[in-house]
Amino acid sequence: MGARLPAPLPAGAGGPGSRERGCEGTKPDECLRVRGALAGSSGAASVSARARAGSERPEGPEGRAAAKHDPRVLAAADTPGEPGPGTETEFATRPATRHDLPAVLATEGNSFSTPWSRRAFEALLGRETVSFLVLEEKGEVAGHGVLWWVGPEAEVANLAVAPAFRGRGGGALLLDALLAAASVRGVGKVFLEVRESNDAARSLYARRGFVPVGRRPQYYRMPPEDAVIMALDLTSDQVSDSDPTPG
């Protein structure tokens, strides 16, 4: 699938590409080049060429995949989890709108030491190569997730759940929805990064089929810590449609 890179975010937007997120610039293709190079991806070197080749609007609804602190992804206090035994949830995911931004920004500020700005999130709304979703329960925004893609590669760039809704499976639901978006659009490999010490998040990602493929020494700054780069091959049988393992 051909895909054209979304235009760079406004200067100083402080969004995709921030230091805590794993992108040194403000362009998704730069992020994916870094991921692919560290992971030894055979397609990483051609990401820029694919991005210049033209654009194609994503097709179809976001279905199930065949199957954060941080990618940035979730800190230990904001670990994406799955519901424990007997936990009742009424979560759903949907595309984010401008009206969701106040709640998104509140969750962002409660989740990350270097939160994205309003401008950054606004720049993602409606973009053809970005899936920007919110987690919702009874009409209240409970979290948000961002995935962007260029050709056959994608990155989970943001995943956060509001403090009042953590520990009930919302993070897992958001992750599954983002992976579904990637699958529908023909993405073959999804990358993310996570703090080395964030065992709970790494465990969730492993249950979804992600495997460690690289490391960025002392990548995170508050506090300093290595980032573990993880990748998921959506073309393999390791991606499951559901995972009953409680978090």
mmCIF file of N, CA and C in Angstrom, residues 32-150:
data_model
loop_
_atom_site.group_PDB
_atom_site.id
_atom_site.type_symbol
_atom_site.label_atom_id
_atom_site.label_comp_id
_atom_site.label_asym_id
_atom_site.label_seq_id
_atom_site.Cartn_x
_atom_site.Cartn_y
_atom_site.Cartn_z
ATOM 1 N N LEU A 32 9.770 5.848 12.112
ATOM 2 C CA LEU A 32 9.772 4.497 11.589
ATOM 3 C C LEU A 32 11.136 4.108 11.045
ATOM 4 N N ARG A 33 11.871 5.053 10.502
ATOM 5 C CA ARG A 33 13.225 4.742 10.045
ATOM 6 C C ARG A 33 14.086 4.323 11.236
ATOM 7 N N VAL A 34 13.940 5.051 12.350
ATOM 8 C CA VAL A 34 14.711 4.706 13.546
ATOM 9 C C VAL A 34 14.329 3.324 14.035
ATOM 10 N N ARG A 35 13.010 3.048 14.128
ATOM 11 C CA ARG A 35 12.566 1.745 14.599
ATOM 12 C C ARG A 35 13.105 0.640 13.702
ATOM 13 N N GLY A 36 12.920 0.818 12.397
ATOM 14 C CA GLY A 36 13.316 -0.226 11.471
ATOM 15 C C GLY A 36 14.809 -0.465 11.477
ATOM 16 N N ALA A 37 15.584 0.600 11.563
ATOM 17 C CA ALA A 37 17.032 0.454 11.550
ATOM 18 C C ALA A 37 17.517 -0.301 12.776
ATOM 19 N N LEU A 38 16.967 0.040 13.944
ATOM 20 C CA LEU A 38 17.385 -0.630 15.169
ATOM 21 C C LEU A 38 16.923 -2.071 15.197
ATOM 22 N N ALA A 39 15.785 -2.329 14.539
ATOM 23 C CA ALA A 39 15.227 -3.676 14.552
ATOM 24 C C ALA A 39 15.767 -4.532 13.422
ATOM 25 N N GLY A 40 16.516 -3.926 12.509
ATOM 26 C CA GLY A 40 17.013 -4.680 11.378
ATOM 27 C C GLY A 40 15.946 -4.920 10.340
ATOM 28 N N SER A 41 14.948 -4.036 10.259
ATOM 29 C CA SER A 41 13.861 -4.209 9.303
ATOM 30 C C SER A 41 14.371 -4.045 7.887
ATOM 31 N N SER A 42 14.015 -4.984 7.011
ATOM 32 C CA SER A 42 14.476 -4.924 5.630
ATOM 33 C C SER A 42 13.850 -3.783 4.877
ATOM 34 N N GLY A 43 12.696 -3.311 5.339
ATOM 35 C CA GLY A 43 12.028 -2.253 4.614
ATOM 36 C C GLY A 43 12.308 -0.873 5.155
ATOM 37 N N ALA A 44 13.110 -0.767 6.197
ATOM 38 C CA ALA A 44 13.286 0.521 6.854
ATOM 39 C C ALA A 44 13.917 1.552 5.947
ATOM 40 N N ALA A 45 14.874 1.143 5.125
ATOM 41 C CA ALA A 45 15.603 2.116 4.319
ATOM 42 C C ALA A 45 14.748 2.763 3.258
ATOM 43 N N SER A 46 13.624 2.111 2.898
ATOM 44 C CA SER A 46 12.809 2.643 1.810
ATOM 45 C C SER A 46 11.591 3.397 2.291
ATOM 46 N N VAL A 47 11.504 3.661 3.601
ATOM 47 C CA VAL A 47 10.330 4.343 4.124
ATOM 48 C C VAL A 47 10.168 5.714 3.498
ATOM 49 N N SER A 48 11.251 6.481 3.396
ATOM 50 C CA SER A 48 11.149 7.820 2.822
ATOM 51 C C SER A 48 10.695 7.765 1.378
ATOM 52 N N ALA A 49 11.216 6.812 0.617
ATOM 53 C CA ALA A 49 10.822 6.699 -0.779
ATOM 54 C C ALA A 49 9.348 6.366 -0.899
ATOM 55 N N ARG A 50 8.866 5.471 -0.048
ATOM 56 C CA ARG A 50 7.445 5.137 -0.082
ATOM 57 C C ARG A 50 6.613 6.346 0.293
ATOM 58 N N ALA A 51 7.095 7.116 1.259
ATOM 59 C CA ALA A 51 6.340 8.278 1.712
ATOM 60 C C ALA A 51 6.200 9.305 0.610
ATOM 61 N N ARG A 52 7.205 9.397 -0.280
ATOM 62 C CA ARG A 52 7.147 10.375 -1.356
ATOM 63 C C ARG A 52 6.352 9.875 -2.551
ATOM 64 N N ALA A 53 5.989 8.598 -2.549
ATOM 65 C CA ALA A 53 5.394 8.007 -3.742
ATOM 66 C C ALA A 53 3.964 8.454 -3.989
ATOM 67 N N GLY A 54 3.266 8.946 -2.972
ATOM 68 C CA GLY A 54 1.895 9.372 -3.167
ATOM 69 C C GLY A 54 1.062 9.023 -1.967
ATOM 70 N N SER A 55 -0.228 9.326 -2.028
ATOM 71 C CA SER A 55 -1.088 9.080 -0.880
ATOM 72 C C SER A 55 -2.223 8.156 -1.254
ATOM 73 N N GLU A 56 -2.744 7.498 -0.228
ATOM 74 C CA GLU A 56 -3.879 6.611 -0.402
ATOM 75 C C GLU A 56 -4.713 6.674 0.856
ATOM 76 N N ARG A 57 -5.976 6.957 0.720
ATOM 77 C CA ARG A 57 -6.846 7.088 1.883
ATOM 78 C C ARG A 57 -7.102 5.713 2.482
ATOM 79 N N PRO A 58 -7.016 5.587 3.804
ATOM 80 C CA PRO A 58 -7.304 4.305 4.439
ATOM 81 C C PRO A 58 -8.696 3.826 4.078
ATOM 82 N N GLU A 59 -8.855 2.520 3.937
ATOM 83 C CA GLU A 59 -10.133 1.964 3.542
ATOM 84 C C GLU A 59 -10.780 1.220 4.696
ATOM 85 N N GLY A 60 -12.109 1.235 4.717
ATOM 86 C CA GLY A 60 -12.869 0.396 5.611
ATOM 87 C C GLY A 60 -12.846 0.826 7.058
ATOM 88 N N PRO A 61 -13.733 0.254 7.861
ATOM 89 C CA PRO A 61 -13.771 0.554 9.290
ATOM 90 C C PRO A 61 -12.626 -0.137 10.001
ATOM 91 N N GLU A 62 -12.391 0.285 11.212
ATOM 92 C CA GLU A 62 -11.355 -0.360 12.014
ATOM 93 C C GLU A 62 -11.931 -1.626 12.634
ATOM 94 N N GLY A 63 -11.548 -2.772 12.096
ATOM 95 C CA GLY A 63 -12.026 -4.038 12.624
ATOM 96 C C GLY A 63 -11.067 -4.582 13.656
ATOM 97 N N ARG A 64 -11.294 -5.816 14.058
ATOM 98 C CA ARG A 64 -10.354 -6.462 14.978
ATOM 99 C C ARG A 64 -9.102 -6.852 14.221
ATOM 100 N N ALA A 65 -7.958 -6.856 14.838
ATOM 101 C CA ALA A 65 -6.741 -7.349 14.202
ATOM 102 C C ALA A 65 -6.868 -8.859 14.080
ATOM 103 N N ALA A 66 -6.194 -9.413 13.069
ATOM 104 C CA ALA A 66 -6.202 -10.867 12.920
ATOM 105 C C ALA A 66 -5.662 -11.439 14.198
ATOM 106 N N ALA A 67 -5.461 -11.081 14.465
ATOM 107 C CA ALA A 67 -5.183 -11.685 15.694
ATOM 108 C C ALA A 67 -6.437 -12.042 16.391
ATOM 109 N N LYS A 68 1.933 3.106 28.918
ATOM 110 C CA LYS A 68 2.447 3.722 28.169
ATOM 111 C C LYS A 68 3.156 4.252 29.149
ATOM 112 N N HIS A 69 4.101 4.272 31.554
ATOM 113 C CA HIS A 69 4.798 5.282 30.775
ATOM 114 C C HIS A 69 5.661 4.572 29.793
ATOM 115 N N ASP A 70 5.325 4.177 28.521
ATOM 116 C CA ASP A 70 5.439 4.889 27.300
ATOM 117 C C ASP A 70 5.478 4.029 26.040
ATOM 118 N N PRO A 71 5.048 4.344 24.727
ATOM 119 C CA PRO A 71 5.824 4.196 23.505
ATOM 120 C C PRO A 71 6.215 5.529 22.973
ATOM 121 N N ARG A 72 5.884 6.154 23.424
ATOM 122 C CA ARG A 72 6.407 6.669 24.664
ATOM 123 C C ARG A 72 6.409 5.536 25.650
ATOM 124 N N VAL A 73 6.016 4.512 26.054
ATOM 125 C CA VAL A 73 4.641 4.086 26.345
ATOM 126 C C VAL A 73 4.467 3.949 27.846
ATOM 127 N N LEU A 74 3.351 4.178 28.354
ATOM 128 C CA LEU A 74 2.969 4.204 29.754
ATOM 129 C C LEU A 74 4.003 3.933 30.848
ATOM 130 N N ALA A 75 4.038 4.844 31.803
ATOM 131 C CA ALA A 75 4.897 4.659 32.973
ATOM 132 C C ALA A 75 4.268 3.631 33.895
ATOM 133 N N ALA A 76 5.042 3.200 34.881
ATOM 134 C CA ALA A 76 4.538 2.158 35.767
ATOM 135 C C ALA A 76 3.219 2.557 36.396
ATOM 136 N N ALA A 77 3.065 3.834 36.691
ATOM 137 C CA ALA A 77 1.821 4.294 37.304
ATOM 138 C C ALA A 77 0.680 4.329 36.308
ATOM 139 N N ASP A 78 0.993 4.236 35.017
ATOM 140 C CA ASP A 78 -0.029 4.324 33.980
ATOM 141 C C ASP A 78 0.043 3.103 33.085
ATOM 142 N N THR A 79 0.291 1.969 33.701
ATOM 143 C CA THR A 79 0.476 0.754 32.939
ATOM 144 C C THR A 79 -0.811 0.322 32.261
ATOM 145 N N PRO A 80 -0.754 0.009 30.958
ATOM 146 C CA PRO A 80 -1.940 -0.498 30.300
ATOM 147 C C PRO A 80 -2.203 -1.898 30.796
ATOM 148 N N GLY A 81 -3.367 -2.129 31.360
ATOM 149 C CA GLY A 81 -3.623 -3.435 31.923
ATOM 150 C C GLY A 81 -4.830 -4.102 31.325
ATOM 151 N N GLU A 82 -5.050 -5.324 31.743
ATOM 152 C CA GLU A 82 -6.232 -6.058 31.363
ATOM 153 C C GLU A 82 -7.059 -6.290 32.623
ATOM 154 N N PRO A 83 -8.362 -6.436 32.477
ATOM 155 C CA PRO A 83 -9.214 -6.562 33.655
ATOM 156 C C PRO A 83 -8.930 -7.830 34.435
ATOM 157 N N GLY A 84 -8.951 -7.699 35.752
ATOM 158 C CA GLY A 84 -8.783 -8.867 36.583
ATOM 159 C C GLY A 84 -10.072 -9.661 36.651
ATOM 160 N N PRO A 85 -10.035 -10.827 37.268
ATOM 161 C CA PRO A 85 -11.226 -11.660 37.382
ATOM 162 C C PRO A 85 -12.375 -10.907 38.034
ATOM 163 N N GLY A 86 -13.551 -10.986 37.439
ATOM 164 C CA GLY A 86 -14.732 -10.354 37.999
ATOM 165 C C GLY A 86 -14.851 -8.875 37.732
ATOM 166 N N THR A 87 -13.892 -8.291 37.022
ATOM 167 C CA THR A 87 -13.941 -6.859 36.736
ATOM 168 C C THR A 87 -14.945 -6.572 35.634
ATOM 169 N N GLU A 88 -15.856 -5.636 35.882
ATOM 170 C CA GLU A 88 -16.826 -5.252 34.871
ATOM 171 C C GLU A 88 -16.353 -3.983 34.180
ATOM 172 N N THR A 89 -16.389 -3.993 32.856
ATOM 173 C CA THR A 89 -15.998 -2.818 32.095
ATOM 174 C C THR A 89 -17.047 -2.510 31.047
ATOM 175 N N GLU A 90 -17.210 -1.237 30.757
ATOM 176 C CA GLU A 90 -18.114 -0.799 29.699
ATOM 177 C C GLU A 90 -17.359 0.116 28.745
ATOM 178 N N PHE A 91 -16.101 -0.187 28.537
ATOM 179 C CA PHE A 91 -15.281 0.643 27.669
ATOM 180 C C PHE A 91 -15.604 0.403 26.201
ATOM 181 N N ALA A 92 -15.405 1.451 25.421
ATOM 182 C CA ALA A 92 -15.481 1.364 23.966
ATOM 183 C C ALA A 92 -14.458 2.335 23.406
ATOM 184 N N THR A 93 -14.051 2.123 22.169
ATOM 185 C CA THR A 93 -13.132 3.047 21.512
ATOM 186 C C THR A 93 -13.802 3.652 20.286
ATOM 187 N N ARG A 94 -13.365 4.853 19.942
ATOM 188 C CA ARG A 94 -13.884 5.546 18.761
ATOM 189 C C ARG A 94 -12.861 6.587 18.326
ATOM 190 N N PRO A 95 -12.980 7.098 17.089
ATOM 191 C CA PRO A 95 -12.068 8.153 16.647
ATOM 192 C C PRO A 95 -12.214 9.405 17.503
ATOM 193 N N ALA A 96 -11.116 10.035 17.797
ATOM 194 C CA ALA A 96 -11.131 11.265 18.589
ATOM 195 C C ALA A 96 -11.669 12.429 17.765
ATOM 196 N N THR A 97 -12.285 13.376 18.450
ATOM 197 C CA THR A 97 -12.752 14.611 17.829
ATOM 198 C C THR A 97 -12.166 15.797 18.592
ATOM 199 N N ARG A 98 -12.334 16.967 18.042
ATOM 200 C CA ARG A 98 -11.827 18.169 18.704
ATOM 201 C C ARG A 98 -12.464 18.350 20.085
ATOM 202 N N HIS A 99 -13.702 17.923 20.235
ATOM 203 C CA HIS A 99 -14.384 18.075 21.525
ATOM 204 C C HIS A 99 -13.762 17.211 22.623
ATOM 205 N N ASP A 100 -13.019 16.188 22.228
ATOM 206 C CA ASP A 100 -12.389 15.307 23.212
ATOM 207 C C ASP A 100 -11.082 15.867 23.768
ATOM 208 N N LEU A 101 -10.545 16.891 23.138
ATOM 209 C CA LEU A 101 -9.190 17.331 23.471
ATOM 210 C C LEU A 101 -8.997 17.775 24.919
ATOM 211 N N PRO A 102 -9.946 18.490 25.543
ATOM 212 C CA PRO A 102 -9.722 18.838 26.952
ATOM 213 C C PRO A 102 -9.491 17.616 27.837
ATOM 214 N N ALA A 103 -10.296 16.566 27.643
ATOM 215 C CA ALA A 103 -10.117 15.350 28.434
ATOM 216 C C ALA A 103 -8.822 14.641 28.066
ATOM 217 N N VAL A 104 -8.503 14.619 26.782
ATOM 218 C CA VAL A 104 -7.255 14.003 26.332
ATOM 219 C C VAL A 104 -6.054 14.702 26.964
ATOM 220 N N LEU A 105 -6.085 16.024 26.971
ATOM 221 C CA LEU A 105 -4.973 16.785 27.542
ATOM 222 C C LEU A 105 -4.849 16.565 29.045
ATOM 223 N N ALA A 106 -5.972 16.416 29.722
ATOM 224 C CA ALA A 106 -5.931 16.153 31.159
ATOM 225 C C ALA A 106 -5.276 14.803 31.437
ATOM 226 N N THR A 107 -5.671 13.779 30.684
ATOM 227 C CA THR A 107 -5.060 12.461 30.844
ATOM 228 C C THR A 107 -3.584 12.503 30.497
ATOM 229 N N GLU A 108 -3.258 13.216 29.426
ATOM 230 C CA GLU A 108 -1.869 13.347 28.993
ATOM 231 C C GLU A 108 -1.010 13.960 30.100
ATOM 232 N N GLY A 109 -1.519 15.020 30.708
ATOM 233 C CA GLY A 109 -0.766 15.679 31.762
ATOM 234 C C GLY A 109 -0.589 14.831 33.003
ATOM 235 N N ASN A 110 -1.547 13.930 33.249
ATOM 236 C CA ASN A 110 -1.471 13.047 34.406
ATOM 237 C C ASN A 110 -0.654 11.791 34.137
ATOM 238 N N SER A 111 -0.225 11.612 32.889
ATOM 239 C CA SER A 111 0.416 10.358 32.508
ATOM 240 C C SER A 111 1.877 10.482 32.125
ATOM 241 N N PHE A 112 2.300 11.657 31.648
ATOM 242 C CA PHE A 112 3.635 11.768 31.088
ATOM 243 C C PHE A 112 4.393 12.971 31.621
ATOM 244 N N SER A 113 5.689 12.800 31.757
ATOM 245 C CA SER A 113 6.526 13.897 32.232
ATOM 246 C C SER A 113 6.731 14.957 31.161
ATOM 247 N N THR A 114 6.571 14.590 29.890
ATOM 248 C CA THR A 114 6.660 15.562 28.790
ATOM 249 C C THR A 114 5.424 15.397 27.915
ATOM 250 N N PRO A 115 4.281 15.891 28.370
ATOM 251 C CA PRO A 115 3.027 15.674 27.638
ATOM 252 C C PRO A 115 2.992 16.388 26.299
ATOM 253 N N TRP A 116 2.249 15.809 25.364
ATOM 254 C CA TRP A 116 2.018 16.464 24.083
ATOM 255 C C TRP A 116 1.125 17.685 24.295
ATOM 256 N N SER A 117 1.250 18.640 23.412
ATOM 257 C CA SER A 117 0.467 19.872 23.502
ATOM 258 C C SER A 117 -0.864 19.733 22.769
ATOM 259 N N ARG A 118 -1.753 20.690 23.000
ATOM 260 C CA ARG A 118 -3.022 20.708 22.277
ATOM 261 C C ARG A 118 -2.783 20.803 20.773
ATOM 262 N N ARG A 119 -1.838 21.633 20.382
ATOM 263 C CA ARG A 119 -1.534 21.772 18.960
ATOM 264 C C ARG A 119 -1.131 20.442 18.346
ATOM 265 N N ALA A 120 -0.367 19.675 19.094
ATOM 266 C CA ALA A 120 0.081 18.383 18.588
ATOM 267 C C ALA A 120 -1.106 17.468 18.321
ATOM 268 N N PHE A 121 -2.023 17.389 19.274
ATOM 269 C CA PHE A 121 -3.189 16.529 19.083
ATOM 270 C C PHE A 121 -4.099 17.061 17.982
ATOM 271 N N GLU A 122 -4.277 18.368 17.934
ATOM 272 C CA GLU A 122 -5.110 18.943 16.876
ATOM 273 C C GLU A 122 -4.562 18.591 15.499
ATOM 274 N N ALA A 123 -3.234 18.571 15.381
ATOM 275 C CA ALA A 123 -2.610 18.285 14.092
ATOM 276 C C ALA A 123 -2.845 16.850 13.637
ATOM 277 N N LEU A 124 -3.223 15.968 14.553
ATOM 278 C CA LEU A 124 -3.451 14.569 14.205
ATOM 279 C C LEU A 124 -4.879 14.285 13.775
ATOM 280 N N LEU A 125 -5.809 15.157 14.129
ATOM 281 C CA LEU A 125 -7.219 14.918 13.836
ATOM 282 C C LEU A 125 -7.455 14.840 12.330
ATOM 283 N N GLY A 126 -8.068 13.765 11.895
ATOM 284 C CA GLY A 126 -8.438 13.633 10.496
ATOM 285 C C GLY A 126 -7.313 13.295 9.543
ATOM 286 N N ARG A 127 -6.117 13.050 10.051
ATOM 287 C CA ARG A 127 -5.010 12.724 9.147
ATOM 288 C C ARG A 127 -5.186 11.325 8.556
ATOM 289 N N GLU A 128 -4.799 11.196 7.308
ATOM 290 C CA GLU A 128 -5.047 9.964 6.574
ATOM 291 C C GLU A 128 -4.167 8.806 7.020
ATOM 292 N N THR A 129 -3.041 9.083 7.597
ATOM 293 C CA THR A 129 -2.133 8.017 8.005
ATOM 294 C C THR A 129 -1.962 7.978 9.521
ATOM 295 N N VAL A 130 -2.982 8.408 10.222
ATOM 296 C CA VAL A 130 -2.967 8.409 11.686
ATOM 297 C C VAL A 130 -4.283 7.850 12.207
ATOM 298 N N SER A 131 -4.208 6.981 13.193
ATOM 299 C CA SER A 131 -5.392 6.546 13.924
ATOM 300 C C SER A 131 -5.296 7.135 15.330
ATOM 301 N N PHE A 132 -6.147 8.097 15.613
ATOM 302 C CA PHE A 132 -6.186 8.786 16.905
ATOM 303 C C PHE A 132 -7.511 8.408 17.547
ATOM 304 N N LEU A 133 -7.455 7.560 18.560
ATOM 305 C CA LEU A 133 -8.649 7.017 19.192
ATOM 306 C C LEU A 133 -8.776 7.490 20.633
ATOM 307 N N VAL A 134 -10.010 7.515 21.111
ATOM 308 C CA VAL A 134 -10.239 7.721 22.536
ATOM 309 C C VAL A 134 -10.935 6.497 23.106
ATOM 310 N N LEU A 135 -10.653 6.260 24.369
ATOM 311 C CA LEU A 135 -11.334 5.240 25.151
ATOM 312 C C LEU A 135 -12.473 5.937 25.877
ATOM 313 N N GLU A 136 -13.649 5.336 25.859
ATOM 314 C CA GLU A 136 -14.820 6.001 26.420
ATOM 315 C C GLU A 136 -15.610 5.033 27.285
ATOM 316 N N GLU A 137 -16.170 5.554 28.373
ATOM 317 C CA GLU A 137 -17.086 4.781 29.204
ATOM 318 C C GLU A 137 -18.253 5.672 29.600
ATOM 319 N N LYS A 138 -19.438 5.290 29.213
ATOM 320 C CA LYS A 138 -20.657 6.032 29.540
ATOM 321 C C LYS A 138 -20.529 7.507 29.168
ATOM 322 N N GLY A 139 -19.960 7.753 28.005
ATOM 323 C CA GLY A 139 -19.846 9.113 27.506
ATOM 324 C C GLY A 139 -18.671 9.901 28.029
ATOM 325 N N GLU A 140 -17.881 9.318 28.916
ATOM 326 C CA GLU A 140 -16.727 10.017 29.485
ATOM 327 C C GLU A 140 -15.439 9.496 28.859
ATOM 328 N N VAL A 141 -14.590 10.408 28.417
ATOM 329 C CA VAL A 141 -13.315 10.016 27.818
ATOM 330 C C VAL A 141 -12.384 9.503 28.914
ATOM 331 N N ALA A 142 -11.930 8.266 28.751
ATOM 332 C CA ALA A 142 -11.134 7.610 29.782
ATOM 333 C C ALA A 142 -9.687 7.389 29.382
ATOM 334 N N GLY A 143 -9.357 7.665 28.136
ATOM 335 C CA GLY A 143 -7.990 7.458 27.678
ATOM 336 C C GLY A 143 -7.883 7.754 26.197
ATOM 337 N N HIS A 144 -6.676 7.620 25.666
ATOM 338 C CA HIS A 144 -6.467 7.892 24.245
ATOM 339 C C HIS A 144 -5.271 7.110 23.731
ATOM 340 N N GLY A 145 -5.251 6.884 22.422
ATOM 341 C CA GLY A 145 -4.143 6.189 21.789
ATOM 342 C C GLY A 145 -3.907 6.734 20.396
ATOM 343 N N VAL A 146 -2.658 6.708 19.967
ATOM 344 C CA VAL A 146 -2.282 7.208 18.640
ATOM 345 C C VAL A 146 -1.382 6.189 17.958
ATOM 346 N N LEU A 147 -1.723 5.863 16.727
ATOM 347 C CA LEU A 147 -0.883 5.033 15.874
ATOM 348 C C LEU A 147 -0.745 5.723 14.537
ATOM 349 N N TRP A 148 0.468 5.745 13.974
ATOM 350 C CA TRP A 148 0.629 6.261 12.619
ATOM 351 C C TRP A 148 1.404 5.252 11.789
ATOM 352 N N TRP A 149 1.237 5.324 10.488
ATOM 353 C CA TRP A 149 1.861 4.334 9.621
ATOM 354 C C TRP A 149 2.381 4.983 8.344
ATOM 355 N N VAL A 150 3.396 4.345 7.778
ATOM 356 C CA VAL A 150 3.932 4.696 6.470
ATOM 357 C C VAL A 150 4.163 3.381 5.743
#
